[in-house]
Amino acid sequence: MNEHNFIFGSKKRLILIAEDEYVNREILGNILMSDYDIIYAEDGNKAYELMKDNSDKLSLILLDLIMPGLSGLDLLKKVKDDNKLSNIPIIVITSDSMSEETSLSLEAADFIPKPYPRETVIKARIKRTIMLYEDRRIINYTERDILTRLYNKEYFYQYASILDTYYKDTNMDALVIDIRHFHIINDRFGMSYGDKVLKATADILKEIVKKINGIVCRKEKDTFMIYCNHQDNYSFILDELKKEDSSIIYRIGIYENVDKNTDISIRFDRAKLASDRIKTSINKNIEYYNEKMREKELYEEQLVHDFESALRNNEFKVFYQPKFNIEDNTPYLSSAEALVRWFHPSLGFISPGDFIPLFEENGLIQRLDKFVWCEVGKKLKEWKDNLGFFVPVSVNVSRIDMYEPDFINTLMDIINSNNLTTKDIYLEITESAYTSDSDQMIEIVNELRGLGFKIEMDDFGTGYSSLNMISELPIDVLKLDMVFVRNAYKKNDTKIVEFIIDIAKYLNVPTIAEGVETKEQVDSLKTLGVDIIQGYYFSKPIPDIEFEKFIIDRRNKL
Ligand code: C2E
Ligand code: CA
Ligand code: CA
């Protein structure tokens, strides 16, 4: 019973009285007015309209069976098949004993006979019906979290939207609370200790939300969510939690004064976005979702939204960045990397750094990459036909691409339809793709190599492969990440670069250095044993027309 009162804070539940006789409406209304908010309908059609308009708010309907227009029975039939409306309990008011049975068979919750019984009887029946239905909803929407006895996510979202209707004109806040390095607590002190921490946290939050007209749930693992009336300051939550155990550090992300037009789950995504910002700082454990985060979010939403039309309107262009072999005295063009660019009609040039990670998150990358590979295939054929010469071009392959069952077929189709071979297109796969799901990746890469593709391991040094794993990696070229080149010459210390080159030698594969910008760097890397250079020193990524000149130049020197 407690639960029911606290969920709605100070607000009253809403009841619809559908009854055509004025006197009866008044009597019922007066009996119920002190405990409930009431709306009235004097005929069936009006009742139906009000039900639809208030479907998420109504706790109960008192329905007279005999009314002009749409009768109570007809209304019951209509409601029975409506997903939303059938969740609202209906108590039928009737003087006709036959229709009692009919209405119960149409799933009326209960009935109240006319003339009305005593006031206390009516009140008790109504209250009991409402409680039964609300409990049924809780059970229907799934149980509570077993460990903490808090609501779980689904039910919490459901109730958050009910809270919205009760606090229509009140500003609400969405909070996401989690524990820093919870897995370490689990590892060090054991699961049962971890469970104890979660339970204690839940108990404290449960007490807190009572004071701020809110609800709380455990979303997953160590993540809790609170939805409540707006507060100016939330440091009191941290204070309360600290009293229990000051060694545990919590962080709170807050989306305050939520926009009630957005989905509940999005509101909590925003709070989470804010809490994700709290990374290293020990002193700052509360972060608010703000305009900047919002702008970034909107910007990204726009990019995702515009993706489709961008593909249609050819806004994506493939640029080529030459790679030069420096083993001989005179460097020569040995291949190129295809890099995508987006020329957006209103946003202008967008760097792949802005959209590639985003598209990797939502799967759009597969279609974009396929487009790039197709463009490269067509271009290579064109150069072969028109210039009688071309160099291999490497394309970027995202980890997600490789999960596509059609992945290898797609590549082979491009190769075959352009009369190319698997030697003409190299594949760049980042080191981190190997480390995230090594067995499956290695299997796919082996298949690709079996078909004749050369695999360049991209961004090497940032993926944290174990030395053990490196020796088994199926690769043909190792691409040293730009960061190492940059750091080496900023700090005048090439030790790490040397180390990586040693690994390449051990694996018996050539090394490419990326991001090489000066002659000094080229000379130094050459001395250290780098075979191929890609970087602004030779050329930035350029459109196909400009890259064509590099091909012609190379052809003419052969
Ligand atoms: P990446 O594969 O490591 O590509 C190399 C990046 O380094 C490119 O940035 C290139 O423009 C830049 N770069 C090359 N030489 C220099 C240099 O001397 N100095 C500096 N400062 N930068 C240099 P870009 O084109 O902005 O691409 C960024 C990332 O976006 C790429 O990193 C790659 O991960 C991704 N990407 C680009 N195109 C595609 C694509 O078609 N498919 C996929 N999946 N990813 C792509
Ligand atoms: Ca690359
Ligand atoms: Ca790279």
Coordinates of C-alpha atoms and ligand atoms in Angstrom, one line a residue:
M1 CA 0.0 0.0 0.0
N2 CA 2.9 2.3 0.8
E3 CA 4.3 1.9 -2.6
H4 CA 1.1 3.2 -4.2
N5 CA 1.1 6.3 -2.2
F6 CA 4.7 7.2 -2.6
I7 CA 4.8 6.6 -6.4
F8 CA 2.3 9.3 -7.0
G9 CA 3.7 11.7 -4.3
S10 CA 1.0 14.2 -3.5
K11 CA -1.1 13.7 -6.6
K12 CA -4.5 12.1 -6.8
R13 CA -5.5 9.3 -9.2
L14 CA -8.0 10.1 -12.0
I15 CA -11.4 8.5 -12.4
L16 CA -13.9 8.9 -15.2
I17 CA -17.6 8.8 -14.3
A18 CA -19.8 7.9 -17.4
E19 CA -23.4 8.3 -16.4
D20 CA -26.2 10.1 -18.3
E21 CA -28.3 11.0 -15.2
Y22 CA -27.1 14.3 -13.7
V23 CA -28.2 13.3 -10.1
N24 CA -26.3 10.0 -10.2
R25 CA -23.2 11.7 -11.5
E26 CA -23.3 14.2 -8.7
I27 CA -23.8 11.6 -6.0
L28 CA -20.9 9.5 -7.2
G29 CA -18.7 12.6 -7.7
N30 CA -19.3 13.9 -4.2
I31 CA -18.5 10.6 -2.7
L32 CA -15.2 10.3 -4.5
M33 CA -14.1 13.9 -4.8
S34 CA -11.9 14.0 -1.7
D35 CA -9.8 11.0 -2.7
Y36 CA -9.7 11.3 -6.5
D37 CA -9.7 13.7 -9.4
I38 CA -12.8 13.2 -11.4
I39 CA -13.9 13.8 -15.0
Y40 CA -17.4 13.3 -16.3
A41 CA -19.1 12.0 -19.4
E42 CA -22.9 12.2 -20.0
D43 CA -23.0 9.7 -22.9
G44 CA -21.0 6.8 -24.3
N45 CA -19.4 8.7 -27.1
K46 CA -18.1 11.4 -24.8
A47 CA -16.8 8.7 -22.5
Y48 CA -14.9 7.0 -25.3
E49 CA -13.3 10.3 -26.3
L50 CA -12.3 11.1 -22.7
M51 CA -10.9 7.6 -22.4
K52 CA -8.7 7.9 -25.4
D53 CA -7.5 11.4 -24.4
N54 CA -6.6 10.2 -20.9
S55 CA -5.7 6.6 -21.5
D56 CA -2.3 6.9 -19.7
K57 CA -3.7 8.7 -16.7
L58 CA -7.0 7.1 -15.9
S59 CA -6.9 4.8 -12.9
L60 CA -10.6 3.7 -13.2
I61 CA -13.8 4.2 -15.1
L62 CA -17.3 4.0 -13.6
L63 CA -19.6 3.1 -16.4
D64 CA -23.4 3.2 -16.6
L65 CA -24.6 0.5 -18.9
I66 CA -27.7 2.3 -20.2
M67 CA -26.8 5.6 -21.9
P68 CA -27.9 7.4 -25.1
G69 CA -25.7 7.1 -28.2
L70 CA -23.0 4.6 -27.6
S71 CA -24.3 2.3 -24.8
G72 CA -22.1 1.1 -21.9
L73 CA -22.2 -2.4 -23.4
D74 CA -21.0 -1.2 -26.8
L75 CA -18.3 0.8 -25.1
L76 CA -17.1 -2.3 -23.2
K77 CA -16.9 -4.2 -26.5
K78 CA -14.9 -1.4 -28.1
V79 CA -12.5 -1.1 -25.3
K80 CA -11.9 -4.9 -25.0
D81 CA -10.0 -5.0 -28.3
D82 CA -8.0 -1.8 -27.7
N83 CA -4.5 -2.5 -26.3
K84 CA -4.2 0.7 -24.4
L85 CA -7.7 1.1 -23.1
S86 CA -8.2 -2.5 -22.0
N87 CA -5.7 -1.9 -19.3
I88 CA -8.0 0.6 -17.5
P89 CA -10.3 -1.1 -15.0
I90 CA -14.0 -0.5 -15.6
I91 CA -16.6 -0.8 -12.9
V92 CA -20.1 -1.2 -14.3
I93 CA -23.1 0.6 -12.6
T94 CA -26.3 -1.3 -13.2
S95 CA -29.7 -2.0 -12.0
D96 CA -30.2 -4.9 -14.4
S97 CA -29.1 -8.2 -13.0
M98 CA -28.8 -9.8 -16.5
S99 CA -26.2 -7.3 -17.7
E100 CA -24.1 -8.0 -14.7
E101 CA -23.1 -11.3 -16.3
T102 CA -22.7 -9.8 -19.8
S103 CA -20.5 -7.1 -18.5
L104 CA -18.3 -9.3 -16.5
S105 CA -17.9 -11.6 -19.5
L106 CA -16.7 -8.5 -21.4
E107 CA -14.1 -8.1 -18.7
A108 CA -15.5 -5.4 -16.6
A109 CA -13.6 -5.4 -13.4
D110 CA -16.6 -5.3 -11.0
F111 CA -20.0 -3.8 -10.8
I112 CA -21.9 -1.5 -8.4
P113 CA -25.7 -2.0 -8.3
K114 CA -28.3 0.7 -8.4
P115 CA -29.6 2.0 -6.1
Y116 CA -26.1 2.7 -4.7
P117 CA -24.9 0.8 -1.7
R118 CA -23.4 2.6 1.2
E119 CA -20.6 5.2 0.6
T120 CA -17.9 3.1 2.4
V121 CA -18.8 0.1 0.2
I122 CA -18.4 2.0 -3.0
K123 CA -15.2 3.5 -1.9
A124 CA -13.7 0.2 -0.8
R125 CA -14.7 -1.5 -4.1
I126 CA -13.1 1.3 -6.1
K127 CA -9.9 1.3 -4.1
R128 CA -9.6 -2.4 -4.2
T129 CA -10.1 -2.5 -8.0
I130 CA -7.5 0.2 -8.6
M131 CA -4.9 -1.5 -6.4
L132 CA -5.5 -4.9 -8.1
Y133 CA -5.0 -3.4 -11.5
E134 CA -1.9 -1.5 -10.6
D135 CA -0.4 -4.5 -9.0
R136 CA -1.3 -6.5 -12.0
R137 CA 0.5 -4.0 -14.2
I138 CA 3.6 -4.3 -12.1
I139 CA 3.5 -8.0 -12.4
N140 CA 2.7 -7.9 -16.1
Y141 CA 5.5 -5.5 -16.8
T142 CA 7.9 -7.8 -15.1
E143 CA 9.2 -8.3 -11.6
R144 CA 11.5 -6.2 -9.6
D145 CA 15.2 -6.6 -9.6
I146 CA 15.8 -9.6 -7.3
L147 CA 18.9 -8.3 -5.6
T148 CA 17.9 -4.8 -4.7
R149 CA 14.1 -5.1 -4.8
L150 CA 14.1 -1.9 -7.0
Y151 CA 12.1 -1.7 -10.2
N152 CA 13.9 -2.9 -13.2
K153 CA 14.3 -0.8 -16.3
E154 CA 11.2 -1.7 -18.3
Y155 CA 8.9 -1.1 -15.4
F156 CA 10.7 2.0 -14.4
Y157 CA 10.2 3.6 -17.8
Q158 CA 6.6 2.7 -17.7
Y159 CA 6.2 4.4 -14.3
A160 CA 8.3 7.4 -15.3
S161 CA 5.7 8.1 -18.0
I162 CA 2.9 7.8 -15.5
L163 CA 4.8 10.3 -13.2
D164 CA 4.9 12.7 -16.2
T165 CA 1.1 12.7 -16.3
Y166 CA 0.9 13.3 -12.6
Y167 CA 3.5 16.0 -12.7
K168 CA 2.5 17.6 -15.9
D169 CA 3.6 21.1 -15.0
T170 CA 6.6 20.2 -12.8
N171 CA 10.1 20.2 -14.1
M172 CA 11.6 16.7 -13.9
D173 CA 15.2 15.5 -13.7
A174 CA 16.7 12.2 -15.0
L175 CA 19.7 10.9 -13.1
V176 CA 22.1 8.1 -13.8
I177 CA 24.2 6.9 -10.9
D178 CA 27.0 4.4 -11.1
I179 CA 29.9 3.2 -9.1
R180 CA 33.5 3.8 -10.2
H181 CA 35.4 0.7 -11.0
F182 CA 32.7 -1.5 -9.6
H183 CA 34.3 -4.6 -11.3
I184 CA 37.4 -4.0 -9.3
I185 CA 35.4 -4.0 -6.1
N186 CA 33.9 -7.3 -7.2
D187 CA 37.3 -8.7 -8.1
R188 CA 39.0 -7.7 -5.0
F189 CA 36.4 -8.4 -2.3
G190 CA 34.2 -10.9 -4.0
M191 CA 30.8 -11.0 -5.5
S192 CA 28.9 -11.2 -2.3
Y193 CA 30.6 -8.1 -1.1
G194 CA 29.7 -6.4 -4.4
D195 CA 26.1 -7.4 -3.9
K196 CA 26.1 -5.9 -0.4
V197 CA 27.3 -2.6 -1.8
L198 CA 24.6 -2.6 -4.4
K199 CA 21.9 -3.4 -1.9
A200 CA 23.1 -0.7 0.5
T201 CA 23.2 1.7 -2.4
A202 CA 19.7 0.8 -3.4
D203 CA 18.4 1.2 0.1
I204 CA 19.8 4.7 0.4
L205 CA 18.5 5.8 -3.0
K206 CA 15.0 4.4 -2.1
E207 CA 14.9 6.7 1.0
I208 CA 16.2 9.6 -1.1
V209 CA 13.6 9.4 -3.8
K210 CA 10.8 9.6 -1.3
K211 CA 11.9 13.1 -0.4
I212 CA 12.1 14.3 -4.0
N213 CA 8.9 12.7 -5.4
G214 CA 10.8 10.3 -7.5
I215 CA 11.3 6.7 -8.4
V216 CA 14.5 4.7 -8.7
C217 CA 15.5 1.6 -10.4
R218 CA 18.6 -0.5 -11.1
K219 CA 19.3 -0.4 -14.8
E220 CA 22.0 -3.1 -14.9
K221 CA 25.0 -4.1 -12.9
D222 CA 26.0 -1.0 -10.9
T223 CA 23.9 1.5 -12.7
F224 CA 20.9 3.1 -11.1
M225 CA 18.4 5.6 -12.5
I226 CA 16.3 8.2 -10.7
Y227 CA 13.4 10.2 -12.1
C228 CA 12.2 12.9 -9.9
N229 CA 11.0 16.5 -9.4
H230 CA 13.7 19.0 -10.3
Q231 CA 16.3 19.8 -7.6
D232 CA 18.9 22.6 -7.7
N233 CA 21.6 20.5 -6.2
Y234 CA 22.3 16.8 -6.0
S235 CA 25.4 16.7 -3.9
F236 CA 23.3 15.5 -1.0
I237 CA 23.0 12.1 -2.7
L238 CA 26.7 11.7 -2.7
D239 CA 26.8 12.8 0.9
E240 CA 24.2 10.2 1.9
L241 CA 26.0 7.5 0.0
K242 CA 29.3 8.5 1.5
K243 CA 28.0 8.0 5.1
E244 CA 27.5 4.3 4.3
D245 CA 31.0 3.7 2.9
S246 CA 33.4 6.5 2.1
S247 CA 35.7 4.4 0.1
I248 CA 33.3 3.8 -2.7
I249 CA 33.1 6.5 -5.3
Y250 CA 29.9 7.2 -7.1
R251 CA 29.3 9.4 -10.2
I252 CA 26.1 11.0 -11.2
G253 CA 25.0 12.2 -14.7
I254 CA 22.0 14.5 -14.7
Y255 CA 19.7 15.6 -17.5
E256 CA 17.8 18.3 -15.7
N257 CA 14.4 19.8 -16.6
V258 CA 13.9 17.1 -19.1
D259 CA 12.2 17.8 -22.4
K260 CA 9.1 15.8 -22.0
N261 CA 8.6 15.4 -25.7
T262 CA 11.6 13.1 -25.9
D263 CA 11.4 9.4 -25.2
I264 CA 12.0 8.4 -21.6
S265 CA 14.9 6.2 -22.6
I266 CA 16.5 9.1 -24.5
R267 CA 16.3 11.3 -21.4
F268 CA 18.3 8.7 -19.5
D269 CA 20.7 8.3 -22.5
R270 CA 21.4 12.0 -22.0
A271 CA 22.0 11.6 -18.3
K272 CA 24.3 8.7 -19.1
L273 CA 26.1 10.8 -21.7
A274 CA 26.8 13.3 -19.0
S275 CA 28.0 10.7 -16.5
D276 CA 30.3 9.2 -19.2
R277 CA 32.1 12.6 -19.2
I278 CA 33.2 12.1 -15.6
K279 CA 36.3 10.0 -16.3
T280 CA 39.4 10.6 -14.4
S281 CA 38.6 13.4 -12.0
I282 CA 38.1 12.2 -8.4
N283 CA 36.8 15.6 -7.2
K284 CA 34.1 16.2 -9.8
N285 CA 31.5 13.4 -9.6
I286 CA 28.5 15.2 -10.9
E287 CA 28.0 16.2 -14.5
Y288 CA 25.1 17.9 -16.2
Y289 CA 24.0 17.2 -19.7
N290 CA 24.4 20.5 -21.5
E291 CA 23.9 22.4 -24.8
K292 CA 27.3 21.3 -26.1
M293 CA 26.6 17.7 -25.6
R294 CA 23.2 18.3 -27.0
E295 CA 24.6 20.0 -30.1
K296 CA 26.9 17.1 -30.7
E297 CA 24.0 14.8 -30.3
L298 CA 21.9 16.8 -32.7
Y299 CA 24.8 17.1 -35.2
E300 CA 25.3 13.3 -35.1
E301 CA 21.6 12.8 -35.5
Q302 CA 21.6 15.0 -38.5
L303 CA 24.6 13.1 -40.0
V304 CA 22.7 9.8 -39.5
H305 CA 19.6 11.2 -40.9
D306 CA 21.3 12.7 -44.0
F307 CA 23.3 9.5 -44.7
E308 CA 20.7 8.1 -47.1
S309 CA 20.4 11.2 -49.3
A310 CA 24.1 11.7 -49.2
L311 CA 24.7 8.3 -50.8
R312 CA 22.0 9.0 -53.4
N313 CA 23.3 12.5 -54.2
N314 CA 26.9 11.4 -54.4
E315 CA 28.1 13.6 -51.6
F316 CA 30.7 11.0 -50.5
K317 CA 33.9 11.3 -52.5
V318 CA 36.8 8.9 -52.4
F319 CA 40.2 10.5 -52.1
Y320 CA 43.5 8.8 -52.6
Q321 CA 46.7 9.2 -50.6
P322 CA 49.8 7.9 -52.3
K323 CA 52.2 5.5 -50.5
F324 CA 55.8 5.7 -51.5
N325 CA 58.3 2.9 -51.3
I326 CA 61.6 4.3 -49.9
E327 CA 63.8 1.2 -50.0
D328 CA 65.6 2.4 -53.1
N329 CA 67.5 5.7 -53.4
T330 CA 64.6 7.2 -55.3
P331 CA 61.2 6.8 -53.6
Y332 CA 58.5 5.5 -56.0
L333 CA 54.7 5.3 -55.9
S334 CA 53.8 1.8 -54.7
S335 CA 50.2 2.0 -53.8
A336 CA 47.6 4.3 -52.3
E337 CA 45.0 4.4 -49.5
A338 CA 41.3 5.3 -50.4
L339 CA 39.9 7.7 -47.8
V340 CA 36.3 8.8 -47.9
R341 CA 35.2 12.5 -47.7
W342 CA 31.8 13.9 -47.2
F343 CA 30.9 17.2 -49.0
H344 CA 27.6 18.0 -47.3
P345 CA 25.3 20.6 -49.0
S346 CA 24.8 22.6 -45.9
L347 CA 27.4 21.5 -43.4
G348 CA 30.3 21.7 -45.9
F349 CA 33.3 19.4 -45.7
I350 CA 33.0 16.8 -42.9
S351 CA 36.0 14.9 -41.8
P352 CA 35.7 11.1 -41.7
G353 CA 36.9 11.4 -38.1
D354 CA 33.5 12.9 -37.3
F355 CA 31.3 10.3 -39.1
I356 CA 33.2 7.1 -39.3
P357 CA 33.1 6.3 -35.6
L358 CA 29.4 7.3 -35.6
F359 CA 28.6 5.1 -38.5
E360 CA 30.5 2.2 -36.9
E361 CA 28.2 2.5 -33.9
N362 CA 25.0 2.2 -35.9
G363 CA 25.9 -0.1 -38.7
L364 CA 25.7 2.5 -41.5
I365 CA 29.5 1.9 -42.0
Q366 CA 28.8 -1.3 -44.0
R367 CA 26.9 0.6 -46.7
L368 CA 29.4 3.4 -46.8
D369 CA 32.4 1.1 -47.1
K370 CA 30.7 -0.9 -49.8
F371 CA 30.2 2.3 -51.7
V372 CA 33.9 3.2 -51.3
W373 CA 35.1 -0.3 -52.3
C374 CA 32.8 -0.1 -55.4
E375 CA 34.2 3.3 -56.3
V376 CA 37.7 2.1 -56.0
G377 CA 37.0 -1.0 -58.1
K378 CA 35.5 1.2 -60.9
K379 CA 38.4 3.6 -60.7
L380 CA 41.0 0.9 -60.9
K381 CA 39.4 -0.5 -64.0
E382 CA 39.1 2.9 -65.6
W383 CA 42.9 3.5 -65.0
K384 CA 43.8 0.2 -66.3
D385 CA 41.7 0.7 -69.4
N386 CA 42.7 4.3 -70.1
L387 CA 46.2 4.5 -68.8
G388 CA 47.3 0.9 -69.3
F389 CA 48.7 1.1 -65.7
F390 CA 47.7 1.5 -62.1
V391 CA 48.9 0.8 -58.6
P392 CA 47.0 -1.2 -56.0
V393 CA 44.8 0.8 -53.7
S394 CA 44.0 -0.2 -50.1
V395 CA 40.6 0.2 -48.7
N396 CA 39.6 0.5 -45.0
V397 CA 37.6 -2.4 -43.6
S398 CA 35.8 -1.9 -40.3
R399 CA 35.4 -4.7 -37.9
I400 CA 31.7 -4.5 -38.4
D401 CA 32.0 -5.1 -42.1
M402 CA 33.5 -8.4 -41.4
Y403 CA 30.5 -9.6 -39.5
E404 CA 28.3 -9.2 -42.6
P405 CA 27.7 -12.7 -44.0
D406 CA 28.0 -11.3 -47.5
F407 CA 31.3 -9.5 -46.8
I408 CA 33.6 -11.7 -48.9
N409 CA 31.1 -12.1 -51.7
T410 CA 30.7 -8.3 -51.9
L411 CA 34.5 -7.9 -52.3
M412 CA 34.7 -10.7 -54.8
D413 CA 31.8 -9.2 -56.9
I414 CA 33.7 -5.9 -57.0
I415 CA 36.9 -7.6 -58.1
N416 CA 35.2 -9.7 -60.7
S417 CA 32.9 -7.2 -62.2
N418 CA 35.8 -4.8 -62.9
N419 CA 38.1 -7.5 -64.2
L420 CA 40.5 -7.1 -61.3
T421 CA 42.3 -9.6 -59.2
T422 CA 42.6 -9.9 -55.4
K423 CA 46.1 -8.5 -55.7
D424 CA 44.8 -5.1 -56.9
I425 CA 42.9 -4.1 -53.7
Y426 CA 44.6 -4.3 -50.4
L427 CA 42.6 -4.4 -47.2
E428 CA 43.4 -2.2 -44.1
I429 CA 42.1 -3.7 -40.9
T430 CA 42.8 -2.1 -37.6
E431 CA 44.7 -3.9 -34.9
S432 CA 41.9 -3.3 -32.5
A433 CA 39.6 -5.4 -34.8
Y434 CA 41.8 -8.4 -34.2
T435 CA 41.9 -7.9 -30.4
S436 CA 38.2 -7.5 -29.9
D437 CA 37.1 -10.8 -31.2
S438 CA 40.3 -12.5 -32.3
D439 CA 39.2 -16.0 -33.1
Q440 CA 36.4 -15.0 -35.5
M441 CA 38.5 -12.2 -37.1
I442 CA 41.5 -14.4 -37.6
E443 CA 39.3 -17.0 -39.3
I444 CA 37.9 -14.4 -41.7
V445 CA 41.3 -12.8 -42.4
N446 CA 42.7 -16.3 -43.2
E447 CA 39.9 -16.8 -45.7
L448 CA 40.7 -13.4 -47.3
R449 CA 44.4 -14.2 -47.6
G450 CA 43.5 -17.6 -49.0
L451 CA 41.8 -15.7 -51.8
G452 CA 44.9 -13.7 -52.5
F453 CA 44.1 -10.4 -50.6
K454 CA 46.9 -8.6 -48.9
I455 CA 46.1 -7.5 -45.4
E456 CA 47.6 -4.4 -43.9
M457 CA 47.3 -4.1 -40.2
D458 CA 46.2 -0.5 -39.6
D459 CA 47.0 1.7 -36.5
F460 CA 49.4 -0.9 -35.2
G461 CA 50.5 -0.2 -31.6
T462 CA 47.2 1.1 -30.4
G463 CA 45.3 -2.2 -30.2
Y464 CA 47.1 -3.7 -27.4
S465 CA 47.7 -7.1 -28.9
S466 CA 49.7 -9.4 -26.7
L467 CA 53.1 -10.4 -27.9
N468 CA 51.8 -13.9 -27.9
M469 CA 49.0 -13.1 -30.2
I470 CA 51.1 -11.0 -32.6
S471 CA 53.2 -14.0 -33.6
E472 CA 50.1 -15.7 -34.8
L473 CA 48.4 -12.8 -36.6
P474 CA 47.8 -13.4 -40.3
I475 CA 49.0 -10.1 -41.9
D476 CA 51.1 -9.0 -44.8
V477 CA 52.0 -5.5 -43.9
L478 CA 52.2 -3.6 -40.6
K479 CA 51.1 0.0 -40.6
L480 CA 52.7 2.0 -37.8
D481 CA 50.1 4.3 -36.2
M482 CA 50.7 8.0 -36.8
V483 CA 50.9 8.7 -33.1
F484 CA 54.2 6.9 -32.8
V485 CA 55.7 8.8 -35.7
R486 CA 54.6 12.1 -34.2
N487 CA 55.8 11.3 -30.7
A488 CA 59.1 10.0 -31.8
Y489 CA 60.0 13.2 -33.6
K490 CA 58.5 15.5 -31.0
K491 CA 60.4 13.9 -28.2
N492 CA 63.4 13.0 -30.3
D493 CA 63.1 9.4 -29.1
T494 CA 62.6 6.7 -31.7
K495 CA 62.7 3.7 -29.3
I496 CA 59.1 2.7 -29.7
V497 CA 59.3 3.0 -33.5
E498 CA 62.3 0.8 -33.5
F499 CA 60.6 -1.7 -31.3
I500 CA 57.6 -1.9 -33.7
I501 CA 59.9 -2.3 -36.7
D502 CA 61.6 -5.1 -34.9
I503 CA 58.2 -6.8 -34.5
A504 CA 57.6 -6.4 -38.3
K505 CA 60.9 -7.9 -39.0
Y506 CA 60.2 -10.8 -36.7
L507 CA 56.8 -11.3 -38.5
N508 CA 58.7 -11.0 -41.8
V509 CA 56.4 -8.3 -43.2
P510 CA 57.2 -4.8 -44.5
T511 CA 56.4 -1.6 -42.4
I512 CA 54.4 1.4 -43.5
A513 CA 54.8 4.6 -41.5
E514 CA 51.8 6.9 -41.6
G515 CA 51.6 10.7 -41.0
V516 CA 55.1 11.4 -42.2
E517 CA 55.4 15.1 -42.8
T518 CA 59.0 16.1 -43.2
K519 CA 62.2 15.1 -45.1
E520 CA 64.0 14.5 -41.8
Q521 CA 61.3 12.0 -40.7
V522 CA 61.6 10.2 -44.1
D523 CA 65.4 9.9 -43.8
S524 CA 65.3 8.8 -40.2
L525 CA 62.5 6.2 -40.8
K526 CA 64.4 4.9 -43.7
T527 CA 67.5 4.4 -41.6
L528 CA 65.4 2.6 -39.0
G529 CA 64.2 0.2 -41.7
V530 CA 60.7 1.5 -42.7
D531 CA 59.8 0.3 -46.2
I532 CA 56.9 2.5 -47.2
I533 CA 55.8 6.0 -46.3
Q534 CA 52.4 7.6 -46.4
G535 CA 52.0 11.2 -45.3
Y536 CA 51.8 14.9 -46.2
Y537 CA 55.5 14.9 -47.1
F538 CA 54.6 13.1 -50.3
S539 CA 51.0 14.1 -50.6
K540 CA 47.8 14.7 -48.8
P541 CA 44.8 12.6 -49.8
I542 CA 43.7 14.0 -53.1
P543 CA 40.8 13.5 -55.6
D544 CA 41.1 10.8 -58.2
I545 CA 41.9 13.3 -61.0
E546 CA 44.9 14.5 -59.2
F547 CA 46.0 11.1 -58.1
E548 CA 45.9 10.1 -61.8
K549 CA 49.0 12.3 -62.3
F550 CA 50.9 10.3 -59.8
I551 CA 50.0 7.1 -61.7
I552 CA 51.0 8.6 -65.0
D553 CA 54.3 9.9 -63.6
R554 CA 55.1 6.4 -62.2
R555 CA 54.2 4.7 -65.5
N556 CA 56.4 7.1 -67.5
K557 CA 59.4 6.3 -65.3
L558 CA 59.1 2.6 -65.6
Ligands
C2E1 P1 43.4 6.0 -41.0 O1 42.9 4.8 -41.8 O2 44.4 5.8 -40.0 O3 43.8 7.0 -42.1 C1 44.9 7.9 -42.1 C2 44.5 9.2 -41.7 O4 45.7 10.0 -41.5 C3 43.7 10.0 -42.7 O5 42.8 10.8 -42.1 C4 44.8 10.8 -43.4 O6 44.2 12.0 -44.1 C5 45.6 11.2 -42.3 N1 47.0 11.5 -42.7 C6 47.7 11.0 -43.6 N2 48.9 11.5 -43.7 C7 49.0 12.5 -42.7 C8 50.0 13.4 -42.3 O7 51.1 13.5 -42.8 N3 49.7 14.2 -41.3 C9 48.5 14.2 -40.7 N4 48.2 15.1 -39.7 N5 47.5 13.4 -41.1 C10 47.8 12.5 -42.1 P2 41.3 10.9 -42.5 O8 41.2 10.9 -44.0 O9 40.7 12.1 -41.8 O10 40.7 9.6 -42.0 C11 40.5 9.4 -40.6 C12 40.1 8.0 -40.3 O11 38.8 7.7 -40.8 C13 41.0 6.9 -41.0 O12 42.1 6.7 -40.3 C14 40.1 5.7 -41.0 O13 40.1 5.1 -39.8 C15 38.7 6.4 -41.2 N6 38.3 6.3 -42.6 C16 38.6 7.1 -43.6 N7 38.0 6.7 -44.7 C17 37.4 5.5 -44.4 C18 36.6 4.5 -45.2 O14 36.3 4.7 -46.4 N8 36.1 3.5 -44.5 C19 36.4 3.3 -43.2 N9 35.9 2.2 -42.6 N10 37.1 4.2 -42.4 C20 37.6 5.2 -43.1
CA2 CA 43.6 3.2 -42.9
CA3 CA 45.9 4.3 -39.8

